[in-house]
């Protein structure tokens, strides 16, 4: 019969196994040595109370386990205990993720906060910009990610080598790049020198580029080939579609069977517009509310709409019409030809502006925000957003200070309900604050600092045309105001909230 002592030891051992972690917790006095000892490290700077950090924790843990066999280390730093270390690396919000290749080569993590995305991103980061491939390594390389890019060219072809290397450097965060000068291998792959092949786990399996080797041409080909003919919009893909720079055609349907049926029907349209308009299905049961963001009725499916992602314009297809190959082809062709006017959702223009903060709606957005004679700071908010509510009194105070200053005719403090008005900006979280300087409306600056009146004043003074600041007495008064509770929320966190909700 086992003793009580053995039973207790067994429980302790089980607890150790249950809590074993492949993510290493580091303190300031050991961080530098760890980074120097490992070729590549992903570090998470977090706070125990941070909700986004808690949501990331299991994903980060899973990624660490997946990457362990590849000797890619994931670590974390508690910024409430290691404040100096976090300040040293410019941490302003939680979680902040940074990639270290030694203590002096540091870059921001640009992927999604999901285990598969973290794993994929770090594998790409661990590889050279271009991996040299042979017949013995090419098959394994093809499995490195869902999409890999391989160039085949003669070893003496320096021009093709340099061009492909430039593309790889630009897109290394997105895809693994490889190259081979083995003519027999190229022949076995069905290509000749020089060529680029995009291998992928979807659609036709691979796409081949045989045109003249030019950076822009190969870059465009790679991005187009790497995008599914008709993909799926969800939390893991939304950011990529928004960042593509191409309009996105949404196919809303409530069941997988219906989404497949409509996708199969519309494939000829998607094929004809490949590289011009991206097509993707979206689960109307899970994400039907997003239809409202595209000015569709959110309770009538299936539905179709196009979003111009750069200008954030919406082009909903008439929901009273049937979705057929002919009707969608005509709609998409007209959109591409510029014959379809965008749908604009707007609240009424206020009859009078009450209070120091100027209220902007879609119908007066250009008149106020794009007024070239004024620096305009605008908050994009949502009525239900807790962070926006916390900011509101400080934002009112900021507006009052400028309204009483010598810059009252040169600086506008404004706000717009981005849930009730279409705006020409892609807003990835609330609140988003941007400054549109006079004379440079095409070079807006997004605010990412602490949400205090004092810091907002500095931001306007540093980035506006008029370098406008309130008087020192007023600024001192403003600096006494407490910071917003969640003043360190970063734009990446806001974007992740949007993706998760989508």
Tab-separated table of C-alpha atoms in Angstrom, residues 79-369:
chain	number	residue	atom	x	y	z
A	79	UNK	CA	6.719	44.665	-16.694
A	80	UNK	CA	5.192	45.271	-13.260
A	81	UNK	CA	8.327	43.680	-11.778
A	82	UNK	CA	10.880	44.590	-14.471
A	83	UNK	CA	9.881	48.169	-15.246
A	84	UNK	CA	13.420	49.300	-16.117
A	85	UNK	CA	13.889	46.479	-18.631
A	86	UNK	CA	10.552	47.217	-20.291
A	87	UNK	CA	11.351	50.925	-20.458
A	88	UNK	CA	14.753	50.092	-21.979
A	89	UNK	CA	12.998	48.399	-24.912
A	90	UNK	CA	10.359	51.100	-25.380
A	91	UNK	CA	7.383	49.120	-24.128
A	92	UNK	CA	4.307	51.378	-24.076
A	93	UNK	CA	1.465	48.866	-24.054
A	94	UNK	CA	0.675	45.288	-23.167
A	95	UNK	CA	1.346	42.842	-24.544
A	96	UNK	CA	4.289	44.036	-26.630
A	97	UNK	CA	6.105	41.349	-28.626
A	98	UNK	CA	9.589	41.848	-30.039
A	99	UNK	CA	11.931	39.614	-32.040
A	100	UNK	CA	15.567	39.608	-30.844
A	101	UNK	CA	18.536	38.518	-32.948
A	102	UNK	CA	21.023	39.454	-30.275
A	103	UNK	CA	20.664	42.509	-28.005
A	104	UNK	CA	21.136	45.057	-30.799
A	105	UNK	CA	19.013	43.582	-33.610
A	106	UNK	CA	15.416	44.034	-32.500
A	107	UNK	CA	12.215	44.206	-34.527
A	108	UNK	CA	8.525	44.366	-33.687
A	109	UNK	CA	6.487	41.182	-34.024
A	110	UNK	CA	4.025	41.830	-36.865
A	111	UNK	CA	1.930	38.661	-36.863
A	112	UNK	CA	-1.379	37.674	-35.336
A	113	UNK	CA	-1.671	36.552	-31.721
A	114	UNK	CA	-2.618	32.959	-32.470
A	115	UNK	CA	-0.414	29.917	-31.915
A	116	UNK	CA	-0.279	28.916	-35.592
A	117	UNK	CA	0.469	32.483	-36.684
A	118	UNK	CA	3.216	32.925	-34.075
A	119	UNK	CA	4.780	29.607	-35.093
A	120	UNK	CA	4.640	30.442	-38.794
A	121	UNK	CA	6.034	33.952	-38.282
A	122	UNK	CA	8.954	32.832	-36.127
A	123	UNK	CA	9.915	30.013	-38.489
A	124	UNK	CA	10.102	32.563	-41.313
A	125	UNK	CA	12.161	34.873	-39.094
A	126	UNK	CA	14.581	32.071	-38.240
A	127	UNK	CA	15.360	31.354	-41.880
A	128	UNK	CA	17.727	33.442	-43.984
A	129	UNK	CA	16.011	35.873	-46.344
A	130	UNK	CA	16.641	33.286	-49.073
A	131	UNK	CA	17.418	29.634	-48.257
A	132	UNK	CA	19.661	27.827	-50.736
A	133	UNK	CA	17.911	24.631	-51.823
A	134	UNK	CA	18.985	21.326	-53.343
A	135	UNK	CA	17.096	18.268	-54.542
A	136	UNK	CA	17.542	16.871	-51.022
A	137	UNK	CA	16.061	19.890	-49.201
A	138	UNK	CA	13.430	21.343	-51.543
A	139	UNK	CA	10.604	18.976	-50.542
A	140	UNK	CA	11.079	19.716	-46.857
A	141	UNK	CA	11.224	23.446	-47.602
A	142	UNK	CA	7.877	23.271	-49.401
A	143	UNK	CA	6.341	22.150	-46.086
A	144	UNK	CA	7.773	25.092	-44.125
A	145	UNK	CA	4.529	27.048	-44.417
A	146	UNK	CA	1.203	27.166	-46.231
A	147	UNK	CA	2.862	29.309	-48.908
A	148	UNK	CA	6.549	29.227	-49.881
A	149	UNK	CA	8.336	31.003	-52.736
A	150	UNK	CA	11.187	29.398	-54.685
A	151	UNK	CA	13.256	30.895	-57.504
A	152	UNK	CA	15.148	28.825	-60.053
A	153	UNK	CA	17.963	30.606	-61.896
A	154	UNK	CA	21.499	29.974	-63.124
A	155	UNK	CA	24.272	30.423	-60.571
A	156	UNK	CA	25.922	33.008	-62.832
A	157	UNK	CA	22.721	35.058	-63.199
A	158	UNK	CA	23.615	37.815	-60.709
A	159	UNK	CA	20.802	40.132	-61.848
A	160	UNK	CA	18.059	37.575	-61.111
A	161	UNK	CA	19.728	36.688	-57.832
A	162	UNK	CA	19.833	40.334	-56.702
A	163	UNK	CA	16.255	41.017	-57.794
A	164	UNK	CA	14.861	37.964	-56.029
A	165	UNK	CA	16.871	38.850	-52.922
A	166	UNK	CA	15.242	42.305	-52.806
A	167	UNK	CA	11.776	40.758	-52.994
A	168	UNK	CA	12.664	38.296	-50.253
A	169	UNK	CA	13.867	41.069	-47.944
A	170	UNK	CA	10.629	43.027	-48.483
A	171	UNK	CA	8.319	40.052	-47.918
A	172	UNK	CA	10.271	37.856	-45.510
A	173	UNK	CA	7.688	38.485	-42.764
A	174	UNK	CA	5.059	36.978	-45.045
A	175	UNK	CA	6.652	33.994	-46.773
A	176	UNK	CA	9.723	31.709	-46.655
A	177	UNK	CA	11.923	32.256	-49.724
A	178	UNK	CA	14.233	29.706	-51.300
A	179	UNK	CA	16.399	29.496	-54.436
A	180	UNK	CA	18.121	26.809	-56.466
A	181	UNK	CA	20.544	26.826	-59.393
A	182	UNK	CA	20.090	23.086	-60.064
A	183	UNK	CA	18.892	22.834	-63.688
A	184	UNK	CA	17.794	19.216	-63.227
A	185	UNK	CA	15.710	20.189	-60.204
A	186	UNK	CA	14.089	23.039	-62.151
A	187	UNK	CA	13.273	20.621	-64.972
A	188	UNK	CA	11.765	18.165	-62.474
A	189	UNK	CA	9.576	21.002	-61.184
A	190	UNK	CA	8.438	21.756	-64.733
A	191	UNK	CA	10.149	25.140	-65.062
A	192	UNK	CA	13.207	26.628	-66.765
A	193	UNK	CA	15.689	29.339	-65.765
A	194	UNK	CA	14.798	31.954	-64.595
A	195	UNK	CA	11.441	31.275	-62.902
A	196	UNK	CA	9.661	31.814	-59.605
A	197	UNK	CA	7.276	29.213	-58.217
A	198	UNK	CA	4.791	29.900	-55.425
A	199	UNK	CA	3.948	26.584	-53.755
A	200	UNK	CA	0.711	26.638	-51.749
A	201	UNK	CA	-1.630	24.321	-49.866
A	202	UNK	CA	-4.746	25.511	-51.701
A	203	UNK	CA	-6.225	26.181	-55.138
A	204	UNK	CA	-4.034	24.755	-57.903
A	205	UNK	CA	-1.088	23.965	-55.590
A	206	UNK	CA	1.473	26.157	-57.313
A	207	UNK	CA	1.753	29.230	-59.548
A	208	UNK	CA	4.664	29.944	-61.891
A	209	UNK	CA	6.194	33.306	-62.815
A	210	UNK	CA	8.230	33.355	-66.056
A	211	UNK	CA	8.143	37.055	-66.942
A	212	UNK	CA	11.070	39.480	-66.755
A	213	UNK	CA	12.668	39.520	-63.293
A	214	UNK	CA	11.666	42.865	-61.808
A	215	UNK	CA	11.063	43.528	-58.122
A	216	UNK	CA	7.568	45.014	-58.437
A	217	UNK	CA	6.412	42.350	-60.897
A	218	UNK	CA	7.590	39.447	-58.727
A	219	UNK	CA	6.215	41.078	-55.573
A	220	UNK	CA	2.783	41.567	-57.133
A	221	UNK	CA	2.778	38.039	-58.562
A	222	UNK	CA	3.732	36.543	-55.199
A	223	UNK	CA	1.053	38.393	-53.247
A	224	UNK	CA	-1.604	37.525	-55.826
A	225	UNK	CA	-0.630	33.866	-56.078
A	226	UNK	CA	-0.460	33.549	-52.276
A	227	UNK	CA	-4.039	34.750	-51.841
A	228	UNK	CA	-6.696	32.030	-52.240
A	229	UNK	CA	-8.937	32.522	-55.272
A	230	UNK	CA	-11.874	32.608	-52.862
A	231	UNK	CA	-10.627	32.534	-49.282
A	232	UNK	CA	-12.377	33.003	-45.960
A	233	UNK	CA	-12.574	36.118	-43.802
A	234	UNK	CA	-12.062	35.468	-40.096
A	235	UNK	CA	-9.990	36.613	-37.103
A	236	UNK	CA	-6.825	35.050	-38.569
A	237	UNK	CA	-7.166	36.465	-42.098
A	238	UNK	CA	-8.935	39.817	-41.729
A	239	UNK	CA	-5.739	41.836	-41.174
A	240	UNK	CA	-4.048	40.294	-44.214
A	241	UNK	CA	-6.975	41.167	-46.459
A	242	UNK	CA	-7.039	44.722	-45.122
A	243	UNK	CA	-3.275	45.068	-45.642
A	244	UNK	CA	-3.336	43.702	-49.191
A	245	UNK	CA	-4.306	47.048	-50.698
A	246	UNK	CA	-6.894	45.345	-52.916
A	247	UNK	CA	-10.686	45.693	-52.677
A	248	UNK	CA	-12.311	42.771	-50.864
A	249	UNK	CA	-15.512	41.130	-52.117
A	250	UNK	CA	-17.411	39.475	-49.257
A	251	UNK	CA	-19.737	36.505	-49.762
A	252	UNK	CA	-21.977	36.276	-46.682
A	253	UNK	CA	-23.737	32.926	-46.123
A	254	UNK	CA	-24.896	31.080	-43.034
A	255	UNK	CA	-23.782	27.504	-43.729
A	256	UNK	CA	-20.563	25.940	-45.080
A	257	UNK	CA	-22.606	24.245	-47.795
A	258	UNK	CA	-24.114	27.535	-48.960
A	259	UNK	CA	-20.743	29.292	-48.874
A	260	UNK	CA	-19.248	26.537	-51.037
A	261	UNK	CA	-22.175	26.587	-53.440
A	262	UNK	CA	-21.934	30.342	-53.985
A	263	UNK	CA	-18.130	30.239	-54.174
A	264	UNK	CA	-18.219	27.581	-56.879
A	265	UNK	CA	-20.776	29.652	-58.759
A	266	UNK	CA	-18.664	32.834	-58.607
A	267	UNK	CA	-15.246	31.300	-59.358
A	268	UNK	CA	-15.204	32.602	-62.960
A	269	UNK	CA	-15.664	36.166	-61.667
A	270	UNK	CA	-12.953	35.743	-59.036
A	271	UNK	CA	-10.590	34.270	-61.620
A	272	UNK	CA	-11.227	37.120	-64.051
A	273	UNK	CA	-10.507	39.713	-61.334
A	274	UNK	CA	-7.567	37.937	-59.683
A	275	UNK	CA	-5.011	40.511	-58.589
A	276	UNK	CA	-7.627	43.264	-58.924
A	277	UNK	CA	-10.283	42.252	-56.362
A	278	UNK	CA	-9.906	39.666	-53.596
A	279	UNK	CA	-12.871	37.355	-52.983
A	280	UNK	CA	-13.677	35.656	-49.670
A	281	UNK	CA	-16.571	34.006	-47.903
A	282	UNK	CA	-17.630	34.989	-44.399
A	283	UNK	CA	-19.704	33.034	-41.886
A	284	UNK	CA	-22.925	35.041	-41.602
A	285	UNK	CA	-23.962	33.224	-38.425
A	286	UNK	CA	-20.747	34.004	-36.561
A	287	UNK	CA	-19.924	37.378	-38.143
A	288	UNK	CA	-23.213	38.588	-39.563
A	289	UNK	CA	-22.921	41.855	-37.649
A	290	UNK	CA	-20.030	42.779	-39.933
A	291	UNK	CA	-22.568	43.086	-42.754
A	292	UNK	CA	-23.790	46.249	-41.059
A	293	UNK	CA	-20.284	47.702	-41.340
A	294	UNK	CA	-20.605	47.256	-45.107
A	295	UNK	CA	-24.017	48.967	-45.172
A	296	UNK	CA	-25.840	45.681	-45.707
A	297	UNK	CA	-28.853	44.535	-43.699
A	298	UNK	CA	-27.402	42.275	-41.012
A	299	UNK	CA	-30.354	39.889	-41.001
A	300	UNK	CA	-30.772	39.029	-44.672
A	301	UNK	CA	-28.436	36.417	-46.158
A	302	UNK	CA	-26.851	35.378	-48.433
A	303	UNK	CA	-25.425	38.789	-49.274
A	304	UNK	CA	-22.570	40.289	-51.269
A	305	UNK	CA	-20.564	43.490	-50.877
A	306	UNK	CA	-17.231	44.987	-51.900
A	307	UNK	CA	-15.046	47.010	-49.573
A	308	UNK	CA	-12.444	49.370	-51.004
A	309	UNK	CA	-9.918	48.674	-48.254
A	310	UNK	CA	-7.608	51.637	-48.889
A	311	UNK	CA	-10.330	54.311	-48.840
A	312	UNK	CA	-12.661	52.218	-46.647
A	313	UNK	CA	-15.533	52.702	-49.069
A	314	UNK	CA	-18.460	50.247	-49.113
A	315	UNK	CA	-20.317	48.934	-52.167
A	316	UNK	CA	-23.200	46.684	-51.067
A	317	UNK	CA	-24.964	44.552	-53.676
A	318	UNK	CA	-28.766	45.007	-53.643
A	319	UNK	CA	-30.036	42.378	-51.179
A	320	UNK	CA	-33.369	42.190	-52.987
A	321	UNK	CA	-31.581	40.798	-56.032
A	322	UNK	CA	-30.561	37.175	-56.466
A	323	UNK	CA	-26.854	36.346	-56.298
A	324	UNK	CA	-26.107	34.800	-59.690
A	325	UNK	CA	-22.974	34.556	-61.804
A	326	UNK	CA	-24.406	37.095	-64.257
A	327	UNK	CA	-25.580	39.626	-61.659
A	328	UNK	CA	-22.341	39.540	-59.628
A	329	UNK	CA	-20.169	39.640	-62.745
A	330	UNK	CA	-21.976	42.774	-63.930
A	331	UNK	CA	-21.727	44.362	-60.464
A	332	UNK	CA	-18.015	43.611	-60.072
A	333	UNK	CA	-17.207	44.699	-63.630
A	334	UNK	CA	-19.001	48.005	-63.030
A	335	UNK	CA	-17.162	48.452	-59.715
A	336	UNK	CA	-13.771	47.906	-61.358
A	337	UNK	CA	-14.741	50.348	-64.126
A	338	UNK	CA	-15.649	52.994	-61.532
A	339	UNK	CA	-19.320	52.956	-62.422
A	340	UNK	CA	-20.647	52.122	-58.930
A	341	UNK	CA	-20.997	54.887	-56.350
A	342	UNK	CA	-20.011	54.035	-52.775
A	343	UNK	CA	-22.711	53.725	-50.137
A	344	UNK	CA	-22.239	56.333	-47.423
A	345	UNK	CA	-23.696	55.929	-43.946
A	346	UNK	CA	-23.933	59.200	-42.043
A	347	UNK	CA	-25.621	60.798	-39.083
A	348	UNK	CA	-27.222	64.206	-39.772
A	349	UNK	CA	-24.875	67.189	-39.751
A	350	UNK	CA	-25.296	68.886	-36.337
A	351	UNK	CA	-27.310	72.085	-36.613
A	352	UNK	CA	-25.008	73.661	-34.020
A	353	UNK	CA	-21.739	72.509	-32.476
A	354	UNK	CA	-22.325	72.148	-28.748
A	355	UNK	CA	-19.279	71.983	-26.523
A	356	UNK	CA	-15.607	72.439	-27.306
A	357	UNK	CA	-15.202	69.145	-29.213
A	358	UNK	CA	-16.323	69.453	-32.848
A	359	UNK	CA	-18.715	66.663	-33.833
A	360	UNK	CA	-17.916	65.174	-37.243
A	361	UNK	CA	-20.207	62.963	-39.339
A	362	UNK	CA	-19.634	61.399	-42.746
A	363	UNK	CA	-21.416	64.246	-44.543
A	364	UNK	CA	-19.145	66.958	-43.118
A	365	UNK	CA	-15.968	64.884	-42.707
A	366	UNK	CA	-14.137	66.388	-45.684
A	367	UNK	CA	-15.188	69.946	-44.801
A	368	UNK	CA	-13.796	69.693	-41.267
A	369	UNK	CA	-11.059	67.064	-41.163
